[in-house]
Coordinates of C-alpha atoms in Angstrom, one line a residue:
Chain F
X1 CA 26.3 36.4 -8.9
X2 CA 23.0 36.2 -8.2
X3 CA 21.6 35.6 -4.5
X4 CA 18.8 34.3 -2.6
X5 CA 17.8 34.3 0.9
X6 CA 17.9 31.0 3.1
X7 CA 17.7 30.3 7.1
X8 CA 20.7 28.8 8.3
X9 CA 20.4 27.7 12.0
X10 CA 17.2 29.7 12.5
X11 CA 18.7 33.4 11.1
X12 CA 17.8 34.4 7.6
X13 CA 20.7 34.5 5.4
X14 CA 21.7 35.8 1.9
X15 CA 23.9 33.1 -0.3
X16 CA 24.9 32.7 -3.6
X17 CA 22.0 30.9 -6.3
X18 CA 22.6 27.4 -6.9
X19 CA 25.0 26.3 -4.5
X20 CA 25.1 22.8 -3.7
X21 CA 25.4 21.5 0.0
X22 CA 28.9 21.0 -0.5
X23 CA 30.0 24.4 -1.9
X24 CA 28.2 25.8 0.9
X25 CA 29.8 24.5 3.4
X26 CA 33.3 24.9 1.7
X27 CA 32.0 28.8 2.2
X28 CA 31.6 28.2 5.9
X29 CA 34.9 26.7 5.7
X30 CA 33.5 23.5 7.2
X31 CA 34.1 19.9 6.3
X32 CA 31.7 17.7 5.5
X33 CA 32.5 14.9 7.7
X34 CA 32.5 16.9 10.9
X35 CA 28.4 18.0 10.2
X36 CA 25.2 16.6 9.8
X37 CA 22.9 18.8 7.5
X38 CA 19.6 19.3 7.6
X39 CA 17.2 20.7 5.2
X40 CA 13.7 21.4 5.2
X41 CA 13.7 18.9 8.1
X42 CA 15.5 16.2 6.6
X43 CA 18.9 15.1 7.1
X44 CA 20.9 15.0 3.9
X45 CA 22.8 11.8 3.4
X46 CA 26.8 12.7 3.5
X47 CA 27.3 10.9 -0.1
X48 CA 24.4 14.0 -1.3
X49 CA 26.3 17.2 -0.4
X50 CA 28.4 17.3 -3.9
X51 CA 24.4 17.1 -5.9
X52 CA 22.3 18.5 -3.3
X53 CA 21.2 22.0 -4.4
X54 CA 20.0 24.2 -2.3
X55 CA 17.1 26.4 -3.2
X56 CA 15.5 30.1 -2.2
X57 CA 13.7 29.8 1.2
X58 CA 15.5 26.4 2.4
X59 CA 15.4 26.1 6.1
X60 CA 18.9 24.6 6.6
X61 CA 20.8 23.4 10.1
X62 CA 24.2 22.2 9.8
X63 CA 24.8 20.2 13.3
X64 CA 28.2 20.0 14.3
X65 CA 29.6 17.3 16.7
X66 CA 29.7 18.2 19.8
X67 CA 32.0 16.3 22.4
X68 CA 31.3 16.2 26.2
X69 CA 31.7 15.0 29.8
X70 CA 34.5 12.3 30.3
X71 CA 37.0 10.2 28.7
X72 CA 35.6 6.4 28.3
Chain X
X1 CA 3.3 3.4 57.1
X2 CA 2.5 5.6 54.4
X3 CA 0.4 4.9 51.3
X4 CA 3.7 4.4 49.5
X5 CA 6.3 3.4 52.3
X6 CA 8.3 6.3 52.3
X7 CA 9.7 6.6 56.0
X8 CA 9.4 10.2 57.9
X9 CA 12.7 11.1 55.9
X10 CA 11.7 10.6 52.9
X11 CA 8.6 12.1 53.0
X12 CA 10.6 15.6 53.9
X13 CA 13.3 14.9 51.7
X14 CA 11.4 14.5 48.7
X15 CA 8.4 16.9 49.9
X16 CA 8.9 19.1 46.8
X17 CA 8.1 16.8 44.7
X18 CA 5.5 15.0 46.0
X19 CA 3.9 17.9 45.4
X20 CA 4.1 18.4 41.9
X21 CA 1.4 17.3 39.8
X22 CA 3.4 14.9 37.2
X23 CA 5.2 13.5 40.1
X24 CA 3.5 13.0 43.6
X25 CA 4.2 10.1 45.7
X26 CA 3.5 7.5 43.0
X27 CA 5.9 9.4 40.9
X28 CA 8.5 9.3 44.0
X29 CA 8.3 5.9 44.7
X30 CA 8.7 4.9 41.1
X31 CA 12.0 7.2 41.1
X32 CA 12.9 5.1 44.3
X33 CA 12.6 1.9 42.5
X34 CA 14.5 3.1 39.5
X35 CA 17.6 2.6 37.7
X36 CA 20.2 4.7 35.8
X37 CA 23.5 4.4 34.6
X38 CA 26.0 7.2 34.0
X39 CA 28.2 6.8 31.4
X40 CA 31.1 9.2 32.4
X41 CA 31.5 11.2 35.8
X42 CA 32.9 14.3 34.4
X43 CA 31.8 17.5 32.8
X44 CA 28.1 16.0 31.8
X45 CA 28.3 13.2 33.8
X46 CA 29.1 15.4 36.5
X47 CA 26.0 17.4 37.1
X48 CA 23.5 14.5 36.2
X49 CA 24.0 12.2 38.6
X50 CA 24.2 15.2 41.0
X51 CA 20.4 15.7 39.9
X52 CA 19.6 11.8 39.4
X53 CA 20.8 11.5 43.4
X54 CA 18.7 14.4 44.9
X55 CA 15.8 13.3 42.6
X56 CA 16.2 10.0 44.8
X57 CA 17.0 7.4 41.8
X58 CA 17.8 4.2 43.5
X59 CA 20.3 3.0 41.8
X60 CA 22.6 4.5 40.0
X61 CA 25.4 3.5 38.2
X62 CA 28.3 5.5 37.6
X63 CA 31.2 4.5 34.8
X64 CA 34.3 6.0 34.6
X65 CA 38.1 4.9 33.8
X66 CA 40.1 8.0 35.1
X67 CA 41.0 10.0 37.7
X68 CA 40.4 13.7 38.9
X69 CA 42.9 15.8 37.7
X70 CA 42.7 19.9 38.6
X71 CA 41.7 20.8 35.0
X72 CA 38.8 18.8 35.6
X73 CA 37.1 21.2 38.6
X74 CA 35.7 23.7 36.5
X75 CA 33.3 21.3 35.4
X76 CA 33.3 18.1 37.2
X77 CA 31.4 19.6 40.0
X78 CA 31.1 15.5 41.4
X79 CA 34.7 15.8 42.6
X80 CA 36.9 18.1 44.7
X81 CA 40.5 19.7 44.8
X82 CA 41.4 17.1 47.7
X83 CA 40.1 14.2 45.5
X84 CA 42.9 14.7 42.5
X85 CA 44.6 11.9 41.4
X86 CA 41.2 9.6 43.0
X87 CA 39.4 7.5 40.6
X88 CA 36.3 9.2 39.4
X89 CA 34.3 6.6 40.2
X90 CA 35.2 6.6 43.9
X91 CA 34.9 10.5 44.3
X92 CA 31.6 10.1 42.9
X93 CA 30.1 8.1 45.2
X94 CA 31.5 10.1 48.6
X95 CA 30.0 12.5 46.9
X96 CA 26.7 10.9 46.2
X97 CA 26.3 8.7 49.2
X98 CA 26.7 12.0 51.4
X99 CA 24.2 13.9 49.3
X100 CA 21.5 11.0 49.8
X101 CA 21.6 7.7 51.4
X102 CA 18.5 6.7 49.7
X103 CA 20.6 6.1 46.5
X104 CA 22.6 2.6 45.9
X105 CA 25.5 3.9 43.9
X106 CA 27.0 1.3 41.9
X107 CA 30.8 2.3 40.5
X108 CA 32.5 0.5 37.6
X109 CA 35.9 1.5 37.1
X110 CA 36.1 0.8 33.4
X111 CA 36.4 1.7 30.1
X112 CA 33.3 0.9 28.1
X113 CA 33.8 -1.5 24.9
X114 CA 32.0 -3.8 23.0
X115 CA 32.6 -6.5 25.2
X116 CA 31.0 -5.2 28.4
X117 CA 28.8 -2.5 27.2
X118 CA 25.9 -5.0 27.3
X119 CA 26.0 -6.3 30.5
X120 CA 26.8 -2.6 31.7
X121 CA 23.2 -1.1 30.1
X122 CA 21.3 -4.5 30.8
X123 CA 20.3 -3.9 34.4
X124 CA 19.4 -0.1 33.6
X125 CA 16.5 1.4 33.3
X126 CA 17.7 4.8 30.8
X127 CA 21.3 5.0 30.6
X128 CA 22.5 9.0 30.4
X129 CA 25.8 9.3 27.7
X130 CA 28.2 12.3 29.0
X131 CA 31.5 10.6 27.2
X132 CA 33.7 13.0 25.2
X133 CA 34.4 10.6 22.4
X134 CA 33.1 9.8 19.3
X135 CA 33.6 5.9 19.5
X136 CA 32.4 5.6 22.4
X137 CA 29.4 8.0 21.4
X138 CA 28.7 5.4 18.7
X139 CA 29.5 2.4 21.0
X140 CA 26.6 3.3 23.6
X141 CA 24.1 4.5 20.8
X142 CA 24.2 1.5 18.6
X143 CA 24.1 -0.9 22.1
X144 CA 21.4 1.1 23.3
X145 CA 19.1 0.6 20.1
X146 CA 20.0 -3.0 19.7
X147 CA 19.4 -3.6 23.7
X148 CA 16.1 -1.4 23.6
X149 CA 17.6 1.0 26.7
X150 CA 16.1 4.6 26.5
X151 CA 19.7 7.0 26.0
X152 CA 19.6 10.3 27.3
X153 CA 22.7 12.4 24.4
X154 CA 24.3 15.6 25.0
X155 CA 27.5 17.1 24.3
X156 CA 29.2 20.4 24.9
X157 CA 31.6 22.5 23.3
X158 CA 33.1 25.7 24.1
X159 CA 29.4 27.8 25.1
X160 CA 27.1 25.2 23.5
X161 CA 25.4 22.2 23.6
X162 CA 22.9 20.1 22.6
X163 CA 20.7 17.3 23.4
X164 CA 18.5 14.5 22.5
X165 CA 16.6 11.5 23.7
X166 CA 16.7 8.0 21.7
X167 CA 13.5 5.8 22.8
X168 CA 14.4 3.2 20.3
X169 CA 12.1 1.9 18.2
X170 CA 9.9 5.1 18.9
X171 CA 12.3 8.0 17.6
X172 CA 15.7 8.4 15.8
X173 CA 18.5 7.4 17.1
X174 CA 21.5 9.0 17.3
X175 CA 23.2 7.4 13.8
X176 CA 19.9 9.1 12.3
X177 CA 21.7 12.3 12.5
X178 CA 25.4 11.5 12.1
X179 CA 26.0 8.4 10.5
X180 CA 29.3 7.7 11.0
X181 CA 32.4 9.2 13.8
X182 CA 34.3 11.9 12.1
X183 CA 37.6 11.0 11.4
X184 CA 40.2 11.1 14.5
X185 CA 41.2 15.0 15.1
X186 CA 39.0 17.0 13.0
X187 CA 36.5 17.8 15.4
X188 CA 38.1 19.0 18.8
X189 CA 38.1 18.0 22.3
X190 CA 37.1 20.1 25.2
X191 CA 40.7 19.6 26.2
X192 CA 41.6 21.4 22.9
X193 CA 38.2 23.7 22.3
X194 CA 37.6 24.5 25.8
X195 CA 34.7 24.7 27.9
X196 CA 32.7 27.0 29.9
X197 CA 31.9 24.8 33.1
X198 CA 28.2 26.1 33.2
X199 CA 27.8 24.7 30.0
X200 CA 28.0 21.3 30.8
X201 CA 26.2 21.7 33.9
X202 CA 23.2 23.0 31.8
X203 CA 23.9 20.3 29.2
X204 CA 23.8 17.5 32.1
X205 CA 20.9 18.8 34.5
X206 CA 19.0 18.7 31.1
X207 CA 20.2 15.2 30.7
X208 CA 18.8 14.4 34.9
X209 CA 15.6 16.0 33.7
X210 CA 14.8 13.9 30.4
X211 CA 15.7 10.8 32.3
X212 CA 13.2 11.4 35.3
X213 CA 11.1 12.0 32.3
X214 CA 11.6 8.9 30.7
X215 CA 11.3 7.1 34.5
X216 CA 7.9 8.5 35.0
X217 CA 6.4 8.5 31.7
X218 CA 5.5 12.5 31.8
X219 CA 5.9 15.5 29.5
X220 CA 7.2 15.1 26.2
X221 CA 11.1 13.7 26.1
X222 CA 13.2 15.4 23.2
X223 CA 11.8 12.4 20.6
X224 CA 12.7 13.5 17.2
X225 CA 14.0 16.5 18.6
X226 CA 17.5 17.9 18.7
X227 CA 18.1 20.6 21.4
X228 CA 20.3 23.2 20.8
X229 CA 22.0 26.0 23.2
X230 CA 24.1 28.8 22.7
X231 CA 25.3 30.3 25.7
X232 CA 26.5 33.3 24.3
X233 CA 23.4 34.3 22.1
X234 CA 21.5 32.7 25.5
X235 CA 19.2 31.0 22.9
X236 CA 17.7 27.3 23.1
X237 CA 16.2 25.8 19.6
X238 CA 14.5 22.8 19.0
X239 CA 15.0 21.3 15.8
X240 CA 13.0 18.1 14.2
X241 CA 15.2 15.3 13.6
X242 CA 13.3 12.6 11.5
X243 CA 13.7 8.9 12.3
X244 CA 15.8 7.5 9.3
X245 CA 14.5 4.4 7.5
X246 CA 17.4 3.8 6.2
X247 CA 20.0 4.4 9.2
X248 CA 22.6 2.1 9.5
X249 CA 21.7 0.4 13.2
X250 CA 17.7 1.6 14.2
X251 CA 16.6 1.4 10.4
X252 CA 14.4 -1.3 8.4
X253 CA 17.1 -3.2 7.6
X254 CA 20.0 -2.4 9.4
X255 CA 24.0 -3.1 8.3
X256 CA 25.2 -2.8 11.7
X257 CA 24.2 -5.9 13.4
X258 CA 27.3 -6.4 15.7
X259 CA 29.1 -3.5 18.0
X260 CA 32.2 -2.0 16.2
X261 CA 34.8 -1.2 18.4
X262 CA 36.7 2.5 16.7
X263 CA 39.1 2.1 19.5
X264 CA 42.3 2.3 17.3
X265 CA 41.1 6.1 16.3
X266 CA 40.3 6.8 20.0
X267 CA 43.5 5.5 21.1
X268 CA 45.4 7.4 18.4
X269 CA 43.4 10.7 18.9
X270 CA 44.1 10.5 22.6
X271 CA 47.3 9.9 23.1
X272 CA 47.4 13.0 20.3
X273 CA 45.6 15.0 22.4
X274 CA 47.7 14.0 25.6

């Protein structure tokens, strides 16, 4: 398999060529409803991940939800 | 008299800011004459309004439904071991009201929902979210962009957070970056995930600060900007978040017009998690 280098929450990272958002988070072992993902500074629509590839130098974030203070 | 009818006190209590540049006593007073409203005295909630009271907000309202239980202290820095089984909302304001009697304290002992989040919000000037729920996260964002309220987010989990500031109409909002709640259970609580109690009191002093931010009109408030912490890497990023055209409540032409109450989830999830 081929590989090329992309930043994933700021650190440089090596992944497989042609993944699409969704495989790559199925690598992270993440689902897809519990993230937001950002590339190159835009935030991916959910319905995207499954045809979104992701390409050699992509600046990717994947934002998880984070809960909080109190119970309201 | 002084210039800005601060008495003697006042002038000594808030002395260190008076001095700073961005603030002085124009800045004070306008803190004096200000209003926020904390949504949740616990973990976030906690350390804010701590911040908010010293800062010498005037009014500040406080919203919480439960009481203070002894898992609670090694966060909700508001409340103490004699207080458990008091409503949060009471312990809050001995708390407060000793601190500084400068600052009106208003409690509500409630549970926010669709049908009083409005009037809640509408006397506020910013409105600070430390809630631990999704639909509630939801509830106070999309109110907050239909009422026009500046709304301070952050969240923790385990030794991270993150934080953001929605001026609506002027940045994204908080649908902009998650569109929807995830669905009940698959992300975890702090009850489940645990929590570092520093963590949230980083998470909420940075919530007090982009408030006082938003009162005065100084600095640059996280706008478009996602903050991120990781407490074990001890390493802060700011990410760009852009403002989504098409989002569902803050976009050109939004879907979401009326509040949606995911209560059934919540309920579910917490009497899951109980």
């Amino acid at each position: 398999m081929k590989i090329m280098t992309i930043t994933l929450n700021g650190k440089k990272q090596e992944i497989g060529e042609n993944l699409t958002i969704s495989q790559f988070l199925e690598s992270l072992n993440l689902h897809p409803r519990r993230v937001a993902v950002e590339v190159n500074r835009v935030i991916i629509k959910r319905d995207e991940f499954e045809r979104h590839p992701l390409r050699e130098g992509d600046e990717i974030e994947v934002l998880q939800f984070v809960g909080g203070g109190a119970r309201l | 008299m002084t210039p800005y009818d601060f008495t003697e006190d006042q002038i000594e209590r808030y002395s260190r800011h008076i001095i700073l540049p961005n603030v002085g006593g124009k800045g004070q007073r306008t803190l004096l004459r200000s209003k926020a409203l904390v949504l949740g005295a616990g973990g976030l909630g906690s350390p804010a309004a701590l911040y908010l009271t010293t800062a010498g907000v005037g009014t500040l309202g406080i919203v919480d439904c439960d009481t203070v239980e002894l898992s609670n202290l090694n966060r909700q820095i508001l409340h103490s071991t004699k207080e458990v089984g008091v409503n949060k909302t009471d312990s809050a304001k001995w708390k407060l009201k000793n601190l500084n009697p400068d600052v009106n304290v208003i409690n509500y002992h409630l549970r926010v929902h669709s049908s009083n989040i409005f009037d809640l919000i509408g006397g506020y000037d910013v409105v600070l979210d430390g809630t631990d729920n999704f639909p509630a996260r939801f509830l106070i964002n999309d109110a907050c962009v239909m009422a026009k309220k500046p709304l301070i987010h952050a969240g923790v989990f385990r030794f991270e957070g993150q934080a953001m500031t929605i001026l609506p109409g002027k940045g994204p909002c908080y649908r902009c970056v998650f569109s929807e709640p995830p669905p009940p259970g698959l992300v975890p609580s702090c009850q489940e995930a645990g929590i570092l109690g520093s963590i949230a009191g980083i998470l909420g002093a940075i919530q007090a600060t982009e408030a006082i931010k938003v009162l005065l009109g100084i600095g640059e408030p996280l706008v478009g900007r996602l903050f991120l912490f990781d407490a074990l890497e001890m390493q802060a990023r700011t990410i760009t978040i852009p403002r989504d055209t098409h989002c569902a409540v803050c976009g050109k032409h939004p879907t979401i017009t009326k509040l949606i109450d995911y209560e059934e989830t919540c309920e579910t999830d917490l009497v899951k998690n109980e």
